[in-house]
Coordinates of N, CA and C in Angstrom, one line a residue:
M1 N 65.3 37.5 -9.5 CA 64.4 37.0 -8.4 C 65.5 36.6 -7.3
A2 N 64.9 36.8 -6.2 CA 65.9 36.9 -4.8 C 66.0 35.5 -4.5
K3 N 66.9 35.3 -4.0 CA 67.2 33.8 -3.6 C 66.7 33.6 -2.1
R4 N 66.0 32.5 -2.0 CA 65.2 32.2 -0.4 C 66.4 31.7 0.3
S5 N 66.5 32.3 1.5 CA 67.4 31.7 2.3 C 66.8 30.6 3.4
K6 N 67.9 29.5 3.6 CA 67.6 28.5 4.2 C 67.8 28.6 5.5
K7 N 66.7 28.5 6.5 CA 67.0 28.9 7.9 C 67.1 27.5 8.5
K8 N 67.9 27.2 9.4 CA 68.2 26.3 10.1 C 67.1 26.1 11.3
N9 N 66.4 24.9 11.3 CA 65.8 24.7 12.5 C 66.4 24.5 13.8
P10 N 66.0 25.5 14.8 CA 66.8 25.5 15.9 C 66.4 24.2 16.7
N11 N 65.4 23.6 16.6 CA 64.9 22.2 17.4 C 65.3 21.0 16.8
A12 N 66.3 21.0 15.5 CA 66.5 19.8 14.8 C 67.5 19.3 15.6
L13 N 67.7 17.7 15.6 CA 68.6 17.0 16.4 C 69.7 17.0 15.4
S14 N 70.8 17.0 16.3 CA 72.0 16.7 15.4 C 72.1 15.1 15.2
E15 N 73.2 14.9 14.4 CA 73.2 13.4 13.9 C 73.7 12.7 15.1
Q16 N 74.7 13.4 15.9 CA 75.0 12.6 17.2 C 73.9 12.3 18.2
Q17 N 73.0 13.4 18.4 CA 72.0 13.2 19.3 C 71.0 11.9 18.8
K18 N 70.7 12.0 17.5 CA 69.9 10.9 16.8 C 70.7 9.7 17.1
A19 N 71.9 9.4 17.0 CA 72.5 8.1 17.1 C 72.6 7.7 18.7
D20 N 72.6 8.8 19.6 CA 72.4 8.6 21.0 C 71.1 7.9 21.2
I21 N 70.1 8.6 20.6 CA 68.9 8.1 21.0 C 68.5 6.7 20.5
R22 N 69.0 6.5 19.3 CA 68.7 5.1 18.5 C 69.5 4.0 19.8
Y23 N 70.9 4.5 20.0 CA 71.7 3.6 21.0 C 70.9 3.3 22.1
N24 N 70.4 4.4 22.8 CA 69.5 4.2 24.2 C 68.3 3.2 23.8
Q25 N 67.6 3.5 22.8 CA 66.4 2.7 22.2 C 66.8 1.5 22.3
A26 N 67.7 0.9 21.7 CA 68.3 -0.3 21.4 C 68.6 -1.1 23.1
L27 N 69.1 0.0 24.0 CA 69.3 -0.9 25.4 C 67.9 -1.0 25.8
D28 N 66.8 0.0 25.9 CA 65.6 0.0 26.2 C 65.1 -1.5 25.9
L29 N 65.2 -1.9 24.6 CA 64.6 -2.9 24.2 C 65.5 -4.1 24.6
K30 N 66.4 -4.2 25.1 CA 67.2 -5.3 25.8 C 66.7 -5.5 27.1
K31 N 66.7 -4.1 28.0 CA 65.7 -4.3 29.2 C 64.5 -4.8 29.1
A32 N 63.8 -4.4 28.0 CA 62.5 -5.0 28.0 C 62.3 -6.5 28.0
A33 N 63.5 -7.1 27.3 CA 63.5 -8.6 26.9 C 63.8 -8.9 28.3
L34 N 64.6 -8.4 29.0 CA 65.2 -9.1 30.3 C 63.7 -8.7 31.4
D35 N 63.1 -8.1 31.3 CA 61.9 -7.8 32.2 C 60.9 -8.8 31.7
K36 N 60.7 -9.3 30.5 CA 60.1 -10.3 30.2 C 60.2 -11.7 30.7
K37 N 61.7 -12.0 30.6 CA 62.1 -13.1 31.3 C 62.0 -13.1 32.6
L38 N 62.2 -12.1 33.6 CA 62.0 -12.3 34.9 C 60.4 -12.5 35.3
N39 N 59.8 -11.7 34.4 CA 58.2 -11.7 34.7 C 57.8 -13.3 34.6
I40 N 58.2 -14.0 33.8 CA 58.0 -15.4 33.4 C 58.5 -16.2 34.5
T41 N 59.6 -15.8 34.7 CA 60.4 -16.8 35.9 C 59.7 -16.4 37.4
V42 N 59.3 -15.4 37.7 CA 58.6 -14.9 38.9 C 57.4 -15.8 39.1
G43 N 56.6 -15.6 37.6 CA 55.2 -16.1 37.7 C 55.4 -17.8 37.9
I44 N 56.3 -18.3 37.1 CA 56.7 -19.8 37.4 C 56.8 -19.9 38.9
V45 N 57.8 -19.5 39.5 CA 58.2 -19.5 40.7 C 56.8 -19.4 41.7
I46 N 56.0 -18.4 41.4 CA 55.2 -18.1 42.5 C 53.8 -19.4 42.3
A47 N 53.8 -20.0 41.0 CA 52.6 -20.9 40.9 C 53.4 -22.4 41.5
V48 N 54.6 -22.4 41.2 CA 55.3 -23.8 41.8 C 55.3 -23.7 43.3
A49 N 55.3 -22.6 44.1 CA 55.4 -22.2 45.5 C 54.2 -22.8 45.8
V50 N 52.7 -21.9 45.3 CA 51.7 -22.2 45.8 C 51.2 -23.5 45.8
I51 N 51.5 -24.3 44.7 CA 51.2 -25.8 44.7 C 51.9 -26.4 45.5
A52 N 53.3 -26.3 46.0 CA 53.9 -26.8 46.9 C 53.4 -26.7 48.0
F53 N 53.1 -25.6 48.6 CA 52.5 -25.1 49.7 C 51.4 -25.7 50.1
L54 N 50.4 -25.6 49.2 CA 48.7 -26.1 49.5 C 48.4 -27.3 49.3
L55 N 49.4 -28.0 48.3 CA 48.9 -29.4 47.8 C 49.9 -30.6 48.1
L56 N 51.2 -30.2 48.1 CA 52.1 -31.4 48.1 C 52.8 -31.7 49.5
P57 N 53.1 -32.8 49.8 CA 53.7 -33.4 51.0 C 55.2 -32.6 51.1
A58 N 55.4 -32.1 52.2 CA 56.7 -31.3 52.4 C 57.7 -32.1 53.3
L59 N 57.2 -33.1 54.2 CA 58.2 -34.0 55.1 C 57.6 -35.3 55.1
N60 N 58.7 -36.2 54.8 CA 58.1 -37.8 55.1 C 58.7 -38.4 56.1
M61 N 58.0 -39.1 56.8 CA 58.5 -39.7 58.1 C 58.2 -41.4 57.9
N62 N 59.3 -42.2 57.9 CA 59.0 -43.6 57.7 C 59.7 -44.4 59.0
F63 N 58.9 -45.1 59.6 CA 59.5 -45.7 60.7 C 59.2 -47.4 60.6
S64 N 60.1 -48.1 60.5 CA 60.2 -49.7 60.1 C 60.9 -50.5 61.1
G65 N 60.6 -51.7 61.3 CA 61.1 -52.6 62.2 C 59.9 -53.8 62.4
S66 N 60.5 -54.8 63.3 CA 59.6 -55.7 63.5 C 58.7 -55.6 64.5
L67 N 57.4 -56.7 64.4 CA 56.4 -56.0 65.4 C 57.1 -56.4 66.8
S68 N 57.9 -57.5 66.9 CA 58.4 -57.8 68.3 C 59.5 -56.6 68.9
E69 N 60.0 -56.0 68.1 CA 60.8 -54.8 68.5 C 60.1 -53.7 69.0
F70 N 58.8 -53.6 68.6 CA 58.0 -52.6 68.9 C 57.0 -53.2 70.3
L71 N 56.7 -54.6 69.9 CA 55.5 -55.0 71.1 C 56.0 -55.9 72.0
G72 N 57.3 -56.4 71.8 CA 58.0 -57.0 72.7 C 57.3 -58.5 72.9
D73 N 57.0 -58.9 74.0 CA 56.6 -60.1 74.3 C 55.2 -60.3 73.8
L74 N 54.6 -59.2 73.5 CA 53.0 -59.2 73.2 C 52.8 -59.9 71.6
V75 N 54.0 -60.2 71.1 CA 54.1 -60.8 69.8 C 54.9 -62.1 70.0
S76 N 54.2 -63.3 69.4 CA 54.8 -64.5 69.4 C 55.8 -64.5 68.1
E77 N 56.6 -65.8 68.1 CA 57.7 -65.7 67.4 C 57.0 -65.8 65.7
S78 N 55.9 -66.7 65.9 CA 55.2 -67.1 64.6 C 54.3 -65.9 64.1
E79 N 54.0 -65.0 64.8 CA 53.1 -63.7 64.4 C 53.9 -62.8 64.1
D80 N 55.5 -62.8 64.5 CA 56.4 -61.5 64.3 C 56.5 -61.4 62.6
Q81 N 56.4 -60.0 62.5 CA 56.6 -59.7 61.0 C 57.2 -58.2 61.1
E82 N 57.4 -57.8 59.7 CA 58.1 -56.3 59.6 C 57.0 -55.5 59.5
M83 N 57.2 -54.3 60.1 CA 56.1 -53.3 60.2 C 56.6 -52.0 59.7
G84 N 55.9 -51.4 58.8 CA 56.3 -50.1 58.2 C 55.3 -49.0 58.3
V85 N 55.8 -47.8 58.9 CA 54.7 -46.7 59.3 C 55.2 -45.6 58.4
T86 N 54.4 -44.9 57.5 CA 54.8 -43.8 56.7 C 53.7 -42.8 57.0
L87 N 54.2 -41.4 57.2 CA 53.5 -40.4 57.3 C 54.1 -39.1 56.4
D88 N 53.2 -38.6 55.6 CA 53.6 -37.4 54.9 C 52.8 -36.3 55.4
M89 N 53.6 -35.2 55.8 CA 52.9 -33.9 56.3 C 53.0 -32.9 55.1
T90 N 52.0 -32.1 55.0 CA 52.2 -30.9 53.8 C 52.2 -29.6 55.0
Y91 N 52.5 -28.6 54.1 CA 52.7 -27.4 55.2 C 51.3 -27.0 55.6
L92 N 49.9 -27.4 55.4 CA 48.7 -27.4 55.7 C 48.6 -28.2 57.0
D93 N 49.4 -29.3 56.9 CA 49.5 -30.2 58.0 C 50.1 -29.6 59.1
F94 N 51.1 -28.8 58.9 CA 51.9 -28.4 59.9 C 51.0 -27.1 60.7
L95 N 50.3 -26.4 59.7 CA 49.5 -25.2 60.4 C 48.2 -25.9 61.2
F96 N 47.4 -27.0 60.8 CA 46.6 -27.3 61.4 C 46.5 -28.6 62.3
A97 N 47.6 -29.3 62.3 CA 47.6 -30.5 63.1 C 47.2 -30.3 64.8
M98 N 47.3 -29.1 65.1 CA 47.1 -28.9 66.5 C 45.9 -28.8 66.8
T99 N 44.8 -28.5 65.8 CA 43.4 -28.4 66.0 C 42.8 -29.9 66.3
K100 N 43.6 -30.8 65.8 CA 43.0 -32.3 65.9 C 43.1 -32.9 67.3
G101 N 43.6 -31.8 68.3 CA 43.4 -32.2 69.8 C 44.7 -33.4 70.4
Y102 N 45.5 -33.8 69.5 CA 46.4 -34.7 70.2 C 47.4 -34.3 71.0
S103 N 48.0 -35.2 71.9 CA 48.5 -34.5 73.1 C 50.1 -34.5 72.8
N104 N 50.4 -35.2 71.7 CA 52.1 -35.1 71.2 C 52.2 -35.5 70.0
S105 N 53.3 -35.5 69.4 CA 53.7 -35.8 68.0 C 53.5 -37.2 68.0
I106 N 53.5 -38.0 68.6 CA 53.5 -39.5 68.6 C 52.3 -40.1 68.3
E107 N 51.3 -39.1 69.2 CA 49.8 -39.6 68.9 C 49.2 -39.3 67.7
Y108 N 50.0 -37.8 67.0 CA 49.7 -37.6 66.0 C 50.1 -38.4 64.7
I109 N 51.3 -38.9 64.7 CA 51.6 -40.1 63.9 C 51.0 -41.1 63.9
A110 N 50.5 -41.9 65.1 CA 49.7 -42.9 65.1 C 48.3 -42.9 64.6
N111 N 47.8 -41.6 64.6 CA 46.5 -41.3 64.2 C 46.5 -40.9 62.7
S112 N 47.6 -40.5 62.2 CA 47.7 -39.9 60.8 C 48.4 -40.8 59.7
N113 N 48.9 -41.9 60.3 CA 49.8 -42.7 59.3 C 48.9 -43.4 58.3
A114 N 49.6 -43.9 57.2 CA 48.9 -44.7 56.1 C 49.0 -46.2 56.2
S115 N 49.4 -46.8 57.3 CA 50.0 -48.2 57.2 C 48.7 -49.3 57.3
G116 N 47.3 -48.5 58.0 CA 46.3 -49.6 58.2 C 46.3 -50.2 59.5
I117 N 47.3 -50.0 60.5 CA 47.5 -50.4 61.7 C 46.6 -49.7 62.6
G118 N 45.9 -50.2 63.5 CA 45.0 -49.4 64.5 C 46.0 -48.1 65.1
A119 N 45.3 -47.1 65.4 CA 46.0 -46.1 66.2 C 46.5 -46.4 67.5
T120 N 45.8 -47.1 68.4 CA 46.2 -47.3 69.5 C 47.1 -48.4 69.8
V121 N 46.9 -49.4 69.0 CA 48.2 -50.4 68.6 C 49.6 -49.6 68.3
L122 N 49.4 -48.8 67.5 CA 50.8 -48.1 67.0 C 51.1 -47.1 68.0
Y123 N 50.2 -46.3 68.6 CA 50.8 -45.6 69.7 C 51.3 -46.3 70.9
N124 N 51.0 -47.3 71.4 CA 51.5 -48.1 72.3 C 52.7 -48.8 71.8
A125 N 52.8 -49.2 70.8 CA 54.0 -49.7 70.0 C 55.2 -48.6 70.3
F126 N 54.9 -47.4 69.8 CA 55.9 -46.3 69.6 C 56.4 -45.9 71.0
M127 N 55.5 -45.8 71.9 CA 55.8 -45.3 73.3 C 56.8 -46.4 73.9
T128 N 56.9 -47.8 73.5 CA 57.7 -48.6 74.1 C 59.3 -48.3 73.5
K129 N 59.2 -47.6 72.5 CA 60.3 -47.5 71.7 C 61.0 -46.0 72.0
V130 N 60.1 -45.2 72.4 CA 60.9 -43.7 72.3 C 60.8 -43.2 73.7
T131 N 61.8 -42.3 74.1 CA 62.0 -41.6 75.2 C 61.2 -40.3 75.3
Q132 N 61.0 -39.7 76.4 CA 60.5 -38.5 76.5 C 61.2 -37.3 75.9
E133 N 62.7 -37.6 75.6 CA 63.4 -36.8 75.0 C 63.2 -36.9 73.5
D134 N 63.0 -38.1 73.2 CA 62.6 -38.2 71.4 C 61.2 -37.4 71.4
I135 N 60.4 -37.5 72.2 CA 59.0 -37.0 72.0 C 59.0 -35.7 72.0
D136 N 59.9 -34.7 73.1 CA 60.2 -33.5 73.1 C 60.9 -32.9 71.8
M137 N 61.8 -33.8 71.3 CA 62.3 -33.1 70.2 C 61.4 -33.2 68.8
L138 N 60.6 -34.0 68.7 CA 59.5 -34.0 67.7 C 58.9 -33.0 67.9
D139 N 58.1 -33.1 69.1 CA 57.2 -31.8 69.5 C 57.8 -30.3 69.1
S140 N 58.9 -30.1 69.6 CA 59.8 -29.0 69.2 C 59.9 -28.8 67.7
S141 N 60.3 -29.8 66.9 CA 60.3 -29.6 65.6 C 59.0 -29.2 64.8
Y142 N 58.0 -29.7 65.5 CA 56.8 -29.5 64.9 C 56.4 -27.8 65.3
I143 N 56.8 -27.6 66.1 CA 56.4 -26.2 66.4 C 57.1 -25.4 65.7
V144 N 58.4 -25.6 65.5 CA 59.2 -24.9 64.5 C 58.8 -24.9 62.9
S145 N 58.4 -26.0 62.6 CA 57.7 -26.4 61.4 C 56.3 -25.4 61.2
F146 N 55.7 -25.5 62.4 CA 54.5 -24.6 62.5 C 54.7 -23.0 62.1
I147 N 55.7 -22.6 62.8 CA 56.0 -21.0 62.7 C 56.6 -20.9 61.5
M148 N 57.5 -21.7 60.8 CA 58.2 -21.7 59.8 C 57.1 -21.9 58.5
S149 N 56.1 -22.5 58.7 CA 55.0 -22.3 57.5 C 54.2 -21.4 57.4
I150 N 53.9 -20.5 58.7 CA 53.4 -19.4 58.8 C 54.1 -18.1 58.0
L151 N 55.2 -18.2 58.3 CA 56.1 -17.0 57.6 C 56.2 -17.4 56.1
I152 N 56.4 -18.7 55.8 CA 56.6 -18.9 54.4 C 55.3 -18.5 53.8
F153 N 54.0 -18.7 54.5 CA 52.9 -18.5 53.8 C 52.6 -16.8 53.7
I154 N 53.1 -16.1 54.8 CA 52.9 -14.8 54.7 C 54.0 -14.3 53.7
S155 N 55.3 -14.6 53.6 CA 56.1 -14.2 52.5 C 55.8 -14.3 51.3
L156 N 55.0 -15.6 50.9 CA 54.5 -16.0 49.6 C 53.5 -14.9 49.0
V157 N 52.5 -14.5 50.2 CA 51.4 -13.6 49.7 C 52.1 -12.1 49.5
F158 N 53.0 -11.8 50.3 CA 53.6 -10.5 50.2 C 54.3 -10.7 48.6
L159 N 55.0 -11.7 48.3 CA 55.7 -11.7 47.0 C 54.6 -11.7 45.9
I160 N 53.4 -12.2 46.0 CA 52.5 -12.2 44.9 C 51.9 -10.9 44.8
I161 N 51.7 -10.2 45.9 CA 50.9 -8.7 46.0 C 52.2 -7.8 45.2
I162 N 53.3 -7.7 45.9 CA 54.4 -6.9 45.4 C 54.8 -7.1 44.1
T163 N 54.8 -8.5 43.5 CA 55.3 -8.6 42.1 C 54.0 -8.1 41.2
A164 N 52.7 -8.3 41.8 CA 51.7 -7.9 40.8 C 51.6 -6.3 40.5
V165 N 52.2 -5.7 41.7 CA 52.2 -4.1 41.7 C 53.7 -3.8 41.1
K166 N 54.4 -3.8 41.0 CA 55.8 -3.5 40.6 C 56.3 -4.2 39.3
R167 N 55.9 -5.5 39.2 CA 56.3 -6.2 37.7 C 55.4 -5.6 36.8
A168 N 54.2 -5.1 37.1 CA 53.3 -4.8 36.1 C 54.0 -3.5 35.5
K169 N 54.5 -2.7 36.3 CA 55.0 -1.5 35.7 C 56.5 -1.7 35.4
K170 N 56.9 -3.0 35.3 CA 58.3 -3.4 35.0 C 59.5 -2.7 35.6
T171 N 58.9 -2.6 37.1 CA 60.0 -2.1 38.0 C 60.3 -2.9 39.0
D172 N 61.2 -2.9 39.8 CA 61.5 -3.7 41.1 C 61.6 -3.0 42.3
G173 N 62.7 -2.3 42.5 CA 62.9 -1.7 43.7 C 63.2 -2.3 45.1
I174 N 63.3 -1.8 46.2 CA 63.7 -2.2 47.5 C 62.5 -3.2 48.0
S175 N 61.3 -3.0 47.8 CA 60.3 -3.7 48.1 C 60.1 -5.3 47.4
F176 N 60.4 -5.1 46.3 CA 60.4 -6.3 45.5 C 61.7 -7.2 46.0
M177 N 62.6 -6.6 46.0 CA 63.8 -7.2 46.3 C 63.7 -7.9 47.7
T178 N 63.4 -7.2 48.5 CA 63.1 -7.4 50.0 C 62.4 -8.6 50.1
S179 N 60.9 -8.6 49.5 CA 60.1 -9.7 49.4 C 60.6 -11.2 48.9
A180 N 61.3 -10.9 47.8 CA 62.1 -12.0 47.0 C 63.2 -12.7 47.9
I181 N 64.0 -11.9 48.7 CA 65.0 -12.5 49.7 C 64.5 -13.0 50.7
V182 N 63.4 -12.4 51.2 CA 62.7 -13.1 52.7 C 62.2 -14.5 52.0
F183 N 61.5 -14.3 51.1 CA 60.7 -15.7 50.5 C 61.9 -17.0 50.3
S184 N 62.7 -16.3 49.7 CA 64.1 -17.3 49.3 C 64.7 -17.9 50.5
V185 N 64.9 -16.9 51.4 CA 65.6 -17.5 52.6 C 65.1 -18.3 53.1
L186 N 63.5 -17.9 53.5 CA 62.6 -19.1 54.4 C 62.6 -20.4 53.4
A187 N 62.3 -20.4 52.1 CA 62.2 -21.7 51.6 C 63.4 -22.5 51.5
I188 N 64.5 -21.9 51.5 CA 66.0 -22.6 51.9 C 66.0 -23.2 53.2
A189 N 65.7 -22.2 54.2 CA 65.9 -22.7 55.7 C 64.7 -23.9 55.9
Q190 N 63.7 -23.8 55.2 CA 62.8 -25.0 55.9 C 63.3 -26.3 55.1
W191 N 64.0 -26.4 54.1 CA 64.7 -27.4 53.5 C 65.7 -28.1 54.5
I192 N 66.7 -26.9 54.9 CA 67.7 -27.2 55.6 C 67.2 -27.9 57.1
F193 N 66.0 -27.2 57.8 CA 65.6 -27.6 58.8 C 65.1 -29.1 58.8
F194 N 64.4 -29.7 57.9 CA 63.9 -30.8 57.8 C 65.2 -32.1 57.4
V195 N 66.2 -31.6 56.8 CA 67.4 -32.4 56.8 C 68.1 -32.5 58.1
A196 N 68.2 -31.4 58.9 CA 68.7 -31.4 60.3 C 67.7 -32.4 61.1
V197 N 66.6 -32.2 61.2 CA 65.6 -32.9 61.8 C 65.9 -34.5 61.5
G198 N 65.9 -34.8 60.3 CA 66.3 -36.2 59.8 C 67.6 -36.8 60.3
I199 N 68.5 -36.0 60.3 CA 69.9 -36.3 60.7 C 69.7 -36.7 62.3
A200 N 69.0 -35.8 63.0 CA 68.9 -36.0 64.4 C 68.1 -37.3 64.8
S201 N 67.2 -37.6 64.0 CA 66.2 -38.8 64.3 C 66.6 -40.0 63.5
A202 N 67.8 -40.1 63.3 CA 68.3 -41.3 62.2 C 68.0 -42.6 62.9
E203 N 68.5 -42.6 64.3 CA 68.3 -43.9 65.2 C 66.9 -44.2 65.3
R204 N 66.0 -43.3 65.1 CA 64.6 -43.6 65.4 C 63.8 -44.2 64.1
G205 N 64.0 -43.4 63.1 CA 63.3 -43.5 61.7 C 64.0 -42.7 60.7
Q206 N 63.4 -42.9 59.7 CA 63.7 -41.9 58.4 C 62.9 -40.8 58.4
I207 N 63.4 -39.5 58.5 CA 62.6 -38.3 58.4 C 63.5 -37.5 57.6
Q208 N 62.7 -37.0 56.3 CA 63.3 -36.2 55.3 C 62.6 -35.3 54.6
P209 N 63.0 -34.3 53.8 CA 62.0 -33.5 52.9 C 61.5 -33.9 51.9
H210 N 60.2 -33.7 51.5 CA 59.6 -34.5 50.5 C 59.4 -33.6 49.5
I211 N 58.6 -33.9 48.5 CA 58.7 -33.1 47.1 C 58.4 -31.8 47.2
G212 N 57.5 -31.3 48.3 CA 56.8 -29.9 48.3 C 58.2 -29.0 48.9
S213 N 58.7 -29.7 49.7 CA 60.1 -29.1 50.4 C 61.0 -28.8 49.2
Y214 N 61.2 -29.8 48.6 CA 62.4 -29.7 47.4 C 61.7 -28.6 46.4
L215 N 60.6 -28.6 46.0 CA 60.2 -27.5 44.8 C 60.3 -26.3 45.4
L216 N 60.0 -26.0 47.2 CA 60.3 -24.7 47.4 C 61.6 -24.2 47.3
L217 N 62.6 -25.2 47.6 CA 64.0 -25.0 47.5 C 64.2 -24.8 46.3
A218 N 63.8 -25.3 45.1 CA 64.1 -25.1 43.8 C 63.6 -23.7 43.3
A219 N 62.4 -23.6 43.6 CA 61.8 -22.2 43.4 C 62.7 -20.9 44.1
A220 N 63.2 -21.0 45.3 CA 64.0 -20.2 45.9 C 65.1 -20.1 45.3
V221 N 66.0 -21.0 44.9 CA 67.3 -21.1 44.1 C 67.2 -20.5 42.9
T222 N 66.1 -20.9 42.0 CA 65.7 -20.2 40.7 C 65.7 -18.6 40.7
L223 N 64.9 -18.3 41.9 CA 64.2 -16.7 41.9 C 65.6 -15.9 42.4
C224 N 66.3 -16.4 43.1 CA 67.7 -15.6 43.5 C 68.5 -15.6 42.6
T225 N 68.7 -16.8 41.6 CA 69.7 -16.8 40.4 C 69.3 -15.7 39.4
V226 N 68.1 -16.0 39.0 CA 67.5 -15.2 37.9 C 67.3 -13.6 38.2
Y227 N 67.0 -13.3 39.4 CA 66.9 -12.0 39.9 C 68.3 -11.3 40.1
G228 N 69.2 -11.9 40.4 CA 70.5 -11.6 40.6 C 71.0 -11.1 39.4
L229 N 70.9 -12.2 38.3 CA 71.3 -11.9 37.0 C 70.6 -10.6 36.2
Y230 N 69.3 -10.7 36.6 CA 68.6 -9.5 35.9 C 69.4 -8.2 36.4
R231 N 69.5 -8.1 37.9 CA 69.8 -6.8 38.5 C 71.3 -6.6 37.9
R232 N 72.1 -7.5 37.9 CA 73.4 -7.2 37.4 C 73.4 -6.5 35.9
K233 N 72.4 -7.5 34.9 CA 72.4 -7.0 33.5 C 71.7 -5.6 33.5
V234 N 70.6 -5.2 34.3 CA 70.0 -3.9 34.2 C 71.1 -2.8 34.5
K235 N 71.8 -3.1 35.7 CA 72.7 -2.0 35.9 C 73.8 -1.9 35.1
K236 N 74.2 -2.9 34.1 CA 75.2 -2.8 33.1 C 74.6 -2.0 32.0
L237 N 73.4 -2.1 31.8 CA 72.8 -1.3 30.5 C 72.5 0.0 31.0
N238 N 72.1 0.0 32.3 CA 72.0 1.5 32.5 C 73.3 2.3 32.5
G239 N 74.5 1.6 32.8 CA 75.8 2.5 32.8 C 76.0 2.8 31.3
Q240 N 75.6 1.8 30.5 CA 76.1 2.2 29.0 C 75.4 3.1 28.4
K241 N 74.1 3.6 29.0 CA 73.2 4.7 28.3 C 74.1 6.0 28.0
R242 N 73.7 6.5 27.0 CA 74.7 7.9 26.7 C 73.5 9.0 26.8
P243 N 74.3 10.1 27.5 CA 73.5 11.1 27.6 C 73.2 12.1 26.6
V244 N 71.7 12.3 26.2 CA 71.4 13.0 25.2 C 71.0 14.5 25.5
E245 N 71.9 15.4 24.8 CA 71.8 16.9 25.1 C 70.2 17.2 25.0
D246 N 69.8 18.2 25.9 CA 68.4 18.6 26.0 C 68.2 19.4 24.6
I247 N 67.2 19.1 24.0 CA 66.8 20.1 22.8 C 66.6 21.5 23.2
Q248 N 65.9 21.8 24.1 CA 65.8 23.2 24.4 C 66.9 23.8 24.9
Q249 N 67.7 23.0 25.5 CA 69.1 23.6 26.2 C 69.9 23.8 24.8
A250 N 70.0 22.9 23.9 CA 70.6 23.3 22.7 C 70.5 24.5 21.9
K251 N 69.0 24.8 22.0 CA 68.4 25.9 21.5 C 68.9 27.1 22.1
D252 N 68.9 27.1 23.5 CA 69.4 28.4 23.9 C 70.6 28.8 24.1
E253 N 71.4 27.6 23.8 CA 73.0 28.1 23.8 C 73.2 28.6 22.3
R254 N 72.2 28.4 21.3 CA 72.5 28.8 20.1 C 72.0 30.4 20.0

């Protein structure tokens, strides 16, 4: 009986090719884990940013002093007492404050505070303590905050849209990177700006970033940190991949 000859399958992978494929698949699993972590982080960042923008106060203004300091001789010594005026502004307040028709920032503060003191009394009291330069500074600060709020809103919308498109496909690219950087820069800038306004207004009252501003800052720092680590680790994984010889090419060479 004639022996049957064993023919080598030209399409068969070599042991080295199989090992390289398994190695690359292990790297792909690591990248998938990184993609999952990034998606979770970006989702949390977007949720925090939306809540901070829509619901939470971003700036706190607190003005305190005695009634006699504000109203002078209009208050007798027996009637004199400490007065505190607090105003919290959200990003939506910055966007829509001008629609209320107030002539300047002092009038807005007097009409929007939570102290329970009449707006007219407060406005007249403030006007005895502030100069036109103070009013101009607060007005300019509001306009900058108004513009910054618009830019933050637009950047957040773009981040949401691009995240939905790109991260669903587990890709990022220049569009995702750009949207993440722009949002982060604006979120950090708004906090720095509120701090600067507070320092400049220290002699007149306490003005400082509030919880919404801090949450946007935290979201920006988190996004930058996690995305930066993601890019570095993915680049490292891609550099570790082994080239696998094309099967058809190997067949042709035989």
